[in-house]
mmCIF file of C-alpha atoms in Angstrom:
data_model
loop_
_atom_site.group_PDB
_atom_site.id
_atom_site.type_symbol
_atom_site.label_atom_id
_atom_site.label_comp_id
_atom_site.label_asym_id
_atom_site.label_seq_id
_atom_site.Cartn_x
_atom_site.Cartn_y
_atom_site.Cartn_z
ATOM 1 C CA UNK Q 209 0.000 0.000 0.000
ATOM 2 C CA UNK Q 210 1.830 3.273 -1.440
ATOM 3 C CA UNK Q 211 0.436 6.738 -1.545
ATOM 4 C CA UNK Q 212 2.741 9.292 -3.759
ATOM 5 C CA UNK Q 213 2.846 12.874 -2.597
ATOM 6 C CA UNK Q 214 4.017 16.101 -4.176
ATOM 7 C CA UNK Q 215 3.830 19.786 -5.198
ATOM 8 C CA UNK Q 216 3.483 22.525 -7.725
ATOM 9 C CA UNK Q 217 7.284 22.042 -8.319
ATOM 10 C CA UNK Q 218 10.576 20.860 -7.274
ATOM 11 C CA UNK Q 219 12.067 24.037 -6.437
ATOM 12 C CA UNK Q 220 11.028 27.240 -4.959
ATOM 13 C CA UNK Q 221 13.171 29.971 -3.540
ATOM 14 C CA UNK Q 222 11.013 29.547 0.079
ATOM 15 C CA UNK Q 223 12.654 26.569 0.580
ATOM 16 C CA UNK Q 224 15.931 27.371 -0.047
ATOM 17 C CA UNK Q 225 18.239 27.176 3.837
ATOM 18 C CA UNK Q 226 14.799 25.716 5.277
ATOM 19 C CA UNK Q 227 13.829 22.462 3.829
ATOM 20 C CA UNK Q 228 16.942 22.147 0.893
ATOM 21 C CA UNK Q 229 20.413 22.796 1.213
ATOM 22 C CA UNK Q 230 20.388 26.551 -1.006
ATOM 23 C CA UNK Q 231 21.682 27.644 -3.892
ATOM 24 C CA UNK Q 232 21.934 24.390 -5.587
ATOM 25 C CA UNK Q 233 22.769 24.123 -9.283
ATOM 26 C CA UNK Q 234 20.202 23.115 -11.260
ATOM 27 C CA UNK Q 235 21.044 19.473 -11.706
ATOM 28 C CA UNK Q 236 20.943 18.489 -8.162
ATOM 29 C CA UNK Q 237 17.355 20.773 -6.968
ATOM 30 C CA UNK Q 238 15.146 17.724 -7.945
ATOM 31 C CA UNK Q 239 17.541 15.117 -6.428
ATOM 32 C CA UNK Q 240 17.261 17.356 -3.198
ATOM 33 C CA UNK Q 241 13.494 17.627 -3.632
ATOM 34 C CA UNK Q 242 12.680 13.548 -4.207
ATOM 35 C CA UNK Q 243 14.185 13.385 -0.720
ATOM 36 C CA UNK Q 244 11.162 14.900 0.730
ATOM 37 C CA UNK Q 245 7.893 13.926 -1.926
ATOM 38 C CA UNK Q 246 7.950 10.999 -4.346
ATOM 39 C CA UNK Q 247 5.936 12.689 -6.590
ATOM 40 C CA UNK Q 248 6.025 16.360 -8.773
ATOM 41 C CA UNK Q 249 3.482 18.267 -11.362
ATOM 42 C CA UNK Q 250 5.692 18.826 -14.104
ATOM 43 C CA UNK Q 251 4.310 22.406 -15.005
ATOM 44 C CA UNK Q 252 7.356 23.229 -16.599
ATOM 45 C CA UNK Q 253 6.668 21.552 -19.474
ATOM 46 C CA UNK Q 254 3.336 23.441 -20.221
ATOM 47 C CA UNK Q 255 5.611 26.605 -21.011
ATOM 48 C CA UNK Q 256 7.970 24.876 -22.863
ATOM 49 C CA UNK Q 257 9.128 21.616 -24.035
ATOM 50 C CA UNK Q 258 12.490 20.378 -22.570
ATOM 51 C CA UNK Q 259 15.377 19.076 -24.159
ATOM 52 C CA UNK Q 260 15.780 15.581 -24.033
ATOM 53 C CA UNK Q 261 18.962 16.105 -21.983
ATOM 54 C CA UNK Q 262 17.256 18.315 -19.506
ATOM 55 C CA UNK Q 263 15.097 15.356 -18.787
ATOM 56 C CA UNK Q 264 18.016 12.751 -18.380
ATOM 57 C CA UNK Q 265 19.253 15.131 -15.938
ATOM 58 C CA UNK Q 266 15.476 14.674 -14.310
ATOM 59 C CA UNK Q 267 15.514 10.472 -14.890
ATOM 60 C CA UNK Q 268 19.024 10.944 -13.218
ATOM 61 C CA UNK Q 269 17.994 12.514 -9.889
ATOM 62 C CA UNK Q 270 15.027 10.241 -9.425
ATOM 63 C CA UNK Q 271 14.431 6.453 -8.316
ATOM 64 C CA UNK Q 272 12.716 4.395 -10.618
ATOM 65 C CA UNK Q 273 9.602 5.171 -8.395
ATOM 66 C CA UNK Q 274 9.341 8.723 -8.031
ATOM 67 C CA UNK Q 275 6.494 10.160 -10.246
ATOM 68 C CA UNK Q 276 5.670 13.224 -12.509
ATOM 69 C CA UNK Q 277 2.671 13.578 -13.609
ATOM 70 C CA UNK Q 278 4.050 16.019 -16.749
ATOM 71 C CA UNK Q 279 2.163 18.629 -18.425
ATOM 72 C CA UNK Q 280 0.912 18.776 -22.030
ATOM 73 C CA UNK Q 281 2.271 22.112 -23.707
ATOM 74 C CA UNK Q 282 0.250 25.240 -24.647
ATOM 75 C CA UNK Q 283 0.599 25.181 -28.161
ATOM 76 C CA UNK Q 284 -0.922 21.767 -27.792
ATOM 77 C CA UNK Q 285 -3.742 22.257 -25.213
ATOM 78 C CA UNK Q 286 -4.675 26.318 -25.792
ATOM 79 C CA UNK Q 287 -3.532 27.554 -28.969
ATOM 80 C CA UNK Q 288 -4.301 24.229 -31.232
ATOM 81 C CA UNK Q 289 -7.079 23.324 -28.850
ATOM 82 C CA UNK Q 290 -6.022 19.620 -28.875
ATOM 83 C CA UNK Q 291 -5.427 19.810 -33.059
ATOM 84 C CA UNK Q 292 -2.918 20.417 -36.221
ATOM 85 C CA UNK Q 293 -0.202 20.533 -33.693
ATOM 86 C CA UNK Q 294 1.126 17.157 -34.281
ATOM 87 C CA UNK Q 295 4.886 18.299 -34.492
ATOM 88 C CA UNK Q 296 5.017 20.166 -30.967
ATOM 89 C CA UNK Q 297 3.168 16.610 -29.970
ATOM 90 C CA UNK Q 298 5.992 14.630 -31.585
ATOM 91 C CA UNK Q 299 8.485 16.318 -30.032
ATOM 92 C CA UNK Q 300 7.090 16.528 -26.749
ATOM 93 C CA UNK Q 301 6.779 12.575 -26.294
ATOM 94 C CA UNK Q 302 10.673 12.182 -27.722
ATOM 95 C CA UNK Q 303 11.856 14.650 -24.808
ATOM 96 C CA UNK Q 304 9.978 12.669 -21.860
ATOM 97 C CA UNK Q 305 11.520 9.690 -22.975
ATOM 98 C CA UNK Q 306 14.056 9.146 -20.913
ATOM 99 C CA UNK Q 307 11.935 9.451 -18.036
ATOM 100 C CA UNK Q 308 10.638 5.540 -18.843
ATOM 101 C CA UNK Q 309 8.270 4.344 -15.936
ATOM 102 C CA UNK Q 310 8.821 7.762 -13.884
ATOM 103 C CA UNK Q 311 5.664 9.416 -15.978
ATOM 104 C CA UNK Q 312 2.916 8.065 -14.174
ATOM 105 C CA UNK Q 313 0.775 10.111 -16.445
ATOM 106 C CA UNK Q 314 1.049 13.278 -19.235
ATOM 107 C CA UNK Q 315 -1.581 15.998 -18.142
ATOM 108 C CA UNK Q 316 -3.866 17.286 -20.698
ATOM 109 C CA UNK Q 317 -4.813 20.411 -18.992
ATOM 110 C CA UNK Q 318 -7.612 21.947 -20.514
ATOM 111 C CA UNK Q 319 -8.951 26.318 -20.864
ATOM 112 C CA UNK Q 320 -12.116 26.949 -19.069
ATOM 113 C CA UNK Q 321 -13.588 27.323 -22.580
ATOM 114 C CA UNK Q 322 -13.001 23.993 -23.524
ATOM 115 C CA UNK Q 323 -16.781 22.341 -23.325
ATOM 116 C CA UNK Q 324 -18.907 19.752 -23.424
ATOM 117 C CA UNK Q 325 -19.427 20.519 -27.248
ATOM 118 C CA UNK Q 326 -15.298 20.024 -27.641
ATOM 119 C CA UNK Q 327 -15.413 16.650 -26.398
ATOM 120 C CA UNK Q 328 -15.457 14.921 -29.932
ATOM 121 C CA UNK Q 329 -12.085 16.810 -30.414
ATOM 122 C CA UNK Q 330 -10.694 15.142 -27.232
ATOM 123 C CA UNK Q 331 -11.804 12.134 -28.117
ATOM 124 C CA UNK Q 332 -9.854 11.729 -31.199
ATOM 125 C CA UNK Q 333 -7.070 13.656 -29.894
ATOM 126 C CA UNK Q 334 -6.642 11.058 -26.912
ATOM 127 C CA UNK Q 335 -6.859 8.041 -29.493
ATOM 128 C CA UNK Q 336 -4.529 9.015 -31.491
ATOM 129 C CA UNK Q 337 -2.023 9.258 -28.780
ATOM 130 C CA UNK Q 338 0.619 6.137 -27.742
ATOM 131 C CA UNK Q 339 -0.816 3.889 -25.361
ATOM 132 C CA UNK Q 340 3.000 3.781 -23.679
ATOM 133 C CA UNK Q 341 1.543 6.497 -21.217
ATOM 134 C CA UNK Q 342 -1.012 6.798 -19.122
ATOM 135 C CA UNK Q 343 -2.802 9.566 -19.056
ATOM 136 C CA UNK Q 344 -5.036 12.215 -17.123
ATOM 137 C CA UNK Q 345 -7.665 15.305 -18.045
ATOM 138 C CA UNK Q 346 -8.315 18.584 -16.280
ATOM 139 C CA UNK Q 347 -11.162 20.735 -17.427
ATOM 140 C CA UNK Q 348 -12.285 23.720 -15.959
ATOM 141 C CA UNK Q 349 -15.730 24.472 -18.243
ATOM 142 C CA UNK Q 350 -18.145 24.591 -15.418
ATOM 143 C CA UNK Q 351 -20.950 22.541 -16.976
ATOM 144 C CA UNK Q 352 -18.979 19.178 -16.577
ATOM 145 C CA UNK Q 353 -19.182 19.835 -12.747
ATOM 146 C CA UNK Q 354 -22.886 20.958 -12.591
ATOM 147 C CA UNK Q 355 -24.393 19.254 -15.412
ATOM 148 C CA UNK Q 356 -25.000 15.621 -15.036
ATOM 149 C CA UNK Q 357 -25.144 14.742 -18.917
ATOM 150 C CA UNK Q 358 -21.799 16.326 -19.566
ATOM 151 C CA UNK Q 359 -20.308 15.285 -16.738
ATOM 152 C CA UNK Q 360 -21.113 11.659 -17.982
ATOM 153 C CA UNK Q 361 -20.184 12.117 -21.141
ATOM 154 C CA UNK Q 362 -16.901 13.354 -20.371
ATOM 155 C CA UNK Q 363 -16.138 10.371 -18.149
ATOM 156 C CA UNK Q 364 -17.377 8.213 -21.059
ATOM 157 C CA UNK Q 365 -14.767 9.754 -23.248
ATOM 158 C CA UNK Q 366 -12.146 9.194 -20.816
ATOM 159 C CA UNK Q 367 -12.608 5.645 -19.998
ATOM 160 C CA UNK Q 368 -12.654 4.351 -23.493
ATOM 161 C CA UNK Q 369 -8.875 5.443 -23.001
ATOM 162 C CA UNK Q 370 -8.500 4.296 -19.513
ATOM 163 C CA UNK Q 371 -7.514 7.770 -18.604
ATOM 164 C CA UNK Q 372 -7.861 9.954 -15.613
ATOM 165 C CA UNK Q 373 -10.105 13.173 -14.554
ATOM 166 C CA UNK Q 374 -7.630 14.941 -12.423
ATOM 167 C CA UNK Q 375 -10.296 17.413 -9.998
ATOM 168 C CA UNK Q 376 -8.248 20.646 -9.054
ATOM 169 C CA UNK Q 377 -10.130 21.173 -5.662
ATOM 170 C CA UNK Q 378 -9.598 24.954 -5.080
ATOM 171 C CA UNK Q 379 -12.903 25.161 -2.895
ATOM 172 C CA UNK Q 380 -10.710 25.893 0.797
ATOM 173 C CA UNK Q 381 -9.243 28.726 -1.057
ATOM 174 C CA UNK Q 382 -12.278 30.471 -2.116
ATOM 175 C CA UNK Q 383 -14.478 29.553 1.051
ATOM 176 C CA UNK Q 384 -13.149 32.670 2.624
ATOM 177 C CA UNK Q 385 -11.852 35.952 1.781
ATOM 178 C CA UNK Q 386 -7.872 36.329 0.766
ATOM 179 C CA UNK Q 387 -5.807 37.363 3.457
ATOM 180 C CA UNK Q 388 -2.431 37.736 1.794
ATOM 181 C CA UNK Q 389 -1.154 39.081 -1.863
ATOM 182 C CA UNK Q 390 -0.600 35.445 -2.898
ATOM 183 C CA UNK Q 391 -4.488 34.037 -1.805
ATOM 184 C CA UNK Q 392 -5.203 37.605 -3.794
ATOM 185 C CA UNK Q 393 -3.499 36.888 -6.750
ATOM 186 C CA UNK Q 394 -5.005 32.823 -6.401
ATOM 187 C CA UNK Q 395 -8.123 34.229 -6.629
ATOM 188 C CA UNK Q 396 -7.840 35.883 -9.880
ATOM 189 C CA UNK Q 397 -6.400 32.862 -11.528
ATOM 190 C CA UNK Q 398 -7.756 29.820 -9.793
ATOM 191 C CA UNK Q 399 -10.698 27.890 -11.320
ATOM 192 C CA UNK Q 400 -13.717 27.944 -9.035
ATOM 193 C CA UNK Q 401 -15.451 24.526 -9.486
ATOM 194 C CA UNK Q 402 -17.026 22.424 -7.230
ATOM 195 C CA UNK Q 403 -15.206 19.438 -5.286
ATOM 196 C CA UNK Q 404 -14.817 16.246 -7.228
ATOM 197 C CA UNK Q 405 -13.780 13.240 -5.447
ATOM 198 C CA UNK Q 406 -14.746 10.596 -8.208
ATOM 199 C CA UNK Q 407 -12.182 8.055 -9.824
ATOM 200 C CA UNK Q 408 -12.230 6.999 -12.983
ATOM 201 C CA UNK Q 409 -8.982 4.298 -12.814
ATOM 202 C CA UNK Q 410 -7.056 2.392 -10.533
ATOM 203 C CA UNK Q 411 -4.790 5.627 -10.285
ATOM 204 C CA UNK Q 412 -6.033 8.955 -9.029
ATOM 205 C CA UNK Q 413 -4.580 11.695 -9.132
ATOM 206 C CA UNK Q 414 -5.531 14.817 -6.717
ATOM 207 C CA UNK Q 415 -4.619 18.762 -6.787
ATOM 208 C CA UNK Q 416 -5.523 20.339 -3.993
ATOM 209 C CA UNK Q 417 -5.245 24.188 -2.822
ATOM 210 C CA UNK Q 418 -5.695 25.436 0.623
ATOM 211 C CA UNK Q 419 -4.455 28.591 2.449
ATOM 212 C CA UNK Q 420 -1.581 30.439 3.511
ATOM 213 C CA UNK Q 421 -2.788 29.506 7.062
ATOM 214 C CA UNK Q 422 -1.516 25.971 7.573
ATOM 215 C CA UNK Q 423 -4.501 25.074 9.979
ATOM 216 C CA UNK Q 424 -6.746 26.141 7.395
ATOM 217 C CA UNK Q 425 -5.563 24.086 4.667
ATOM 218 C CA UNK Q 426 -5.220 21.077 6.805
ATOM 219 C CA UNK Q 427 -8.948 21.701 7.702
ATOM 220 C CA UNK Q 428 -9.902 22.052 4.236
ATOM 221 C CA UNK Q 429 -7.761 18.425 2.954
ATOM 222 C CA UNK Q 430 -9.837 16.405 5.681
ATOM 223 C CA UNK Q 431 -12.145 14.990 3.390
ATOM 224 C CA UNK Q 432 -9.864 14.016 0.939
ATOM 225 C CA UNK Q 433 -8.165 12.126 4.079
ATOM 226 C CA UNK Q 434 -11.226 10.045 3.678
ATOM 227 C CA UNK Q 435 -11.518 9.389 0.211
ATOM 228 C CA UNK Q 436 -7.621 8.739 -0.178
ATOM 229 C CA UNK Q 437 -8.367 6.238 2.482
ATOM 230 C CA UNK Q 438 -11.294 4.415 0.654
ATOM 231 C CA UNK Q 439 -9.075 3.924 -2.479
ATOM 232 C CA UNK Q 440 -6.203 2.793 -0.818
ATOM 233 C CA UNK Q 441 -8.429 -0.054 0.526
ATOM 234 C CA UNK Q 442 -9.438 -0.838 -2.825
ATOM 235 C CA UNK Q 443 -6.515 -1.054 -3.867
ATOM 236 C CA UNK Q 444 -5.752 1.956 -6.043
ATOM 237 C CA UNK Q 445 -2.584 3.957 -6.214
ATOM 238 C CA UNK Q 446 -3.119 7.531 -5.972
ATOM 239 C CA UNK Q 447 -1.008 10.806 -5.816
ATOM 240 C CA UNK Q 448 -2.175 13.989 -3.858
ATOM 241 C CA UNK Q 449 -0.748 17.124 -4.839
ATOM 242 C CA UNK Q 450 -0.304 19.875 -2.205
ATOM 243 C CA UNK Q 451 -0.766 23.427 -3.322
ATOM 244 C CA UNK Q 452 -0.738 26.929 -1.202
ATOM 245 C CA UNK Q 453 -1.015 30.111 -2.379
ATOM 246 C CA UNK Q 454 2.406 30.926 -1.877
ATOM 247 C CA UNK Q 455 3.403 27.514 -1.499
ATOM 248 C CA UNK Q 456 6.501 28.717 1.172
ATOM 249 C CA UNK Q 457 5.500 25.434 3.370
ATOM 250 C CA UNK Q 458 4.009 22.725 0.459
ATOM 251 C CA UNK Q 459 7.146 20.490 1.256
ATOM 252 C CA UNK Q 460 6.199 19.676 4.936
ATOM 253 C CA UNK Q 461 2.479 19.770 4.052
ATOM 254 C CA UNK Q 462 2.294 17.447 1.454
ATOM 255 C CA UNK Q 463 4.484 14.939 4.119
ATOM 256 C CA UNK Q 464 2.424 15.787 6.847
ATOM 257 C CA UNK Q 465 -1.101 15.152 4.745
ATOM 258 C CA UNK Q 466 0.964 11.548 4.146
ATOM 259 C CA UNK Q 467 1.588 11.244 7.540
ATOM 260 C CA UNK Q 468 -2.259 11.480 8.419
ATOM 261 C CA UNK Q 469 -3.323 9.046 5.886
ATOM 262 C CA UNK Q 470 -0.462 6.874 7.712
ATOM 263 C CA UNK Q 471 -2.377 7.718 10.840
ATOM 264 C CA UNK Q 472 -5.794 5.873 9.838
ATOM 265 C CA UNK Q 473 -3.793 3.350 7.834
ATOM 266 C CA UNK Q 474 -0.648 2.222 9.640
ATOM 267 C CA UNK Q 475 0.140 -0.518 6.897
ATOM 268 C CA UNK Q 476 0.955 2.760 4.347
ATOM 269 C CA UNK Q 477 4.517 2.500 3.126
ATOM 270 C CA UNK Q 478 6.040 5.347 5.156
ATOM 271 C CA UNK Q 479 7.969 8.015 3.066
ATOM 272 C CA UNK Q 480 11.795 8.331 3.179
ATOM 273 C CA UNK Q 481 13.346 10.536 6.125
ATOM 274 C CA UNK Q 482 13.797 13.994 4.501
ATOM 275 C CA UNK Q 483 17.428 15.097 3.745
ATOM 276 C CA UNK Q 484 18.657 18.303 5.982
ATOM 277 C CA UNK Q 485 19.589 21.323 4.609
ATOM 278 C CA UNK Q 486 23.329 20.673 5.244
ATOM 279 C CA UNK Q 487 23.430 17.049 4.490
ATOM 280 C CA UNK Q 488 25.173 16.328 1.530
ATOM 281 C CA UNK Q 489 23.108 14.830 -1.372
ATOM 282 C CA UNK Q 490 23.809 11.109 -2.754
ATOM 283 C CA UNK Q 491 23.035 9.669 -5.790
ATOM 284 C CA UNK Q 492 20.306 6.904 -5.556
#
């Protein structure tokens, strides 16, 4: 029984002389990182596609187990809207390579105005990719959260591909006011959809945004403590991302979210004991 963890990304300038030994070059910040989560969001990758030997450099500070969960690109996903952009497709899938069984899944993350009546285009778009990956779907159009027929369809869709609805629960950071530029600024670009807590496969995957306040965002995770539970029982393998506004303390809250799953399931593989900041790193 193994739950993956992880955040928004593998390095952030908050954690730097807290949680990871700082500055570190660039080819030894995700090494540092998969000491504390065994899982990242690979948003980089929605900006721009990496060169293959960028991502060596990624396989090479991971174990065989770690997990990304790697972003489609934009040209792909919001400027092509999921077509005519087989070559930034083609070379997307050479570059993650290298990566082998690391990519749990590629993330087709999709504009809010991407709707039910676009879901023919996603269906061909998902069959025509390689069945070598797995893969998983955001959408933000709120009519597949409050209409039942779309909602169904979309899952419908998805399953003939065995992939994944990824929900982006955001609902602890708008149940209150912001308190802090960073909540602020989440508010303007956050989706606001309802919870979803459904699973499609026998590997979930979970983003979830709280507060700056750690109590408050460890309030707002409890009922995902539940349904993490549930699937664990059945025997799924999920990974719970941990987002903040400002993210300063997602390291030690995406552990500590493990550690209460651990809590109601004491059979959970524990994670690894988290590197300090002045330990030298090691290759695995």
């Amino acid at each position: 029984m193994r739950l993956h963890v992880g955040c928004a990304m593998w390095t952030h300038a908050a954690w730097q002389g807290r949680f990871l030994p700082g500055p570190l070059p660039p080819g030894e910040r995700l090494r540092a990182y998969a000491t504390w989560c065994n899982a990242v969001e690979g948003n980089t990758t929605f900006y721009a596609t990496p060169t293959r030997a960028t991502v060596e450099s990624w396989a090479a500070q991971t174990g065989p187990d770690f997990r990304f969960v790697s972003k489609l690109p934009k040209p792909i996903t919001h400027e092509h809207r999921l077509t005519g952009a087989d070559d930034q497709l083609r070379a997307f899938l050479e570059a993650m390579e290298p990566l082998g069984p690391r990519t749990h899944a590629l993330w087709v993350q999709l504009p809010g105005s991407f709707g039910p009546a676009d879901l023919g285009t996603l269906a061909a778009f998902l069959h025509r990719l390689p069945r070598s990956y797995r893969y998983a779907v955001e959408v933000r159009h709120r009519a597949f959260f409050e209409d039942e027929r779309s909602e169904r369809l979309l899952e419908r869709v998805l399953a003939a591909v065995d992939a994944e609805w990824v929900p982006f629960d955001t609902t602890t950071l708008f149940a209150a006011p912001p308190t802090s530029d960073a909540e602020r600024d989440a508010w303007t670009k956050k989706p606001r959809v309802p919870r979803r807590s459904r699973a499609l496969t026998d590997r979930p995957i979970v983003r979830y945004l709280g507060r700056d306040a750690t109590d408050r965002t460890v309030e707002g995770w409890r009922p995902w403590l539940d349904t993490v539970c549930a699937w664990l029982r059945e025997g799924r393998s999920p990974t719970v991302f941990i987002h903040t506004p400002d993210n300063a303390d997602a390291l030690t809250l995406a552990r500590r979210f493990h550690d209460d799953v651990r809590a109601r399931l004491p059979q959970l593989e524990p994670l690894p004991e988290p590197m300090d900041d002045d330990e030298p790193l090691t290759l695995f």
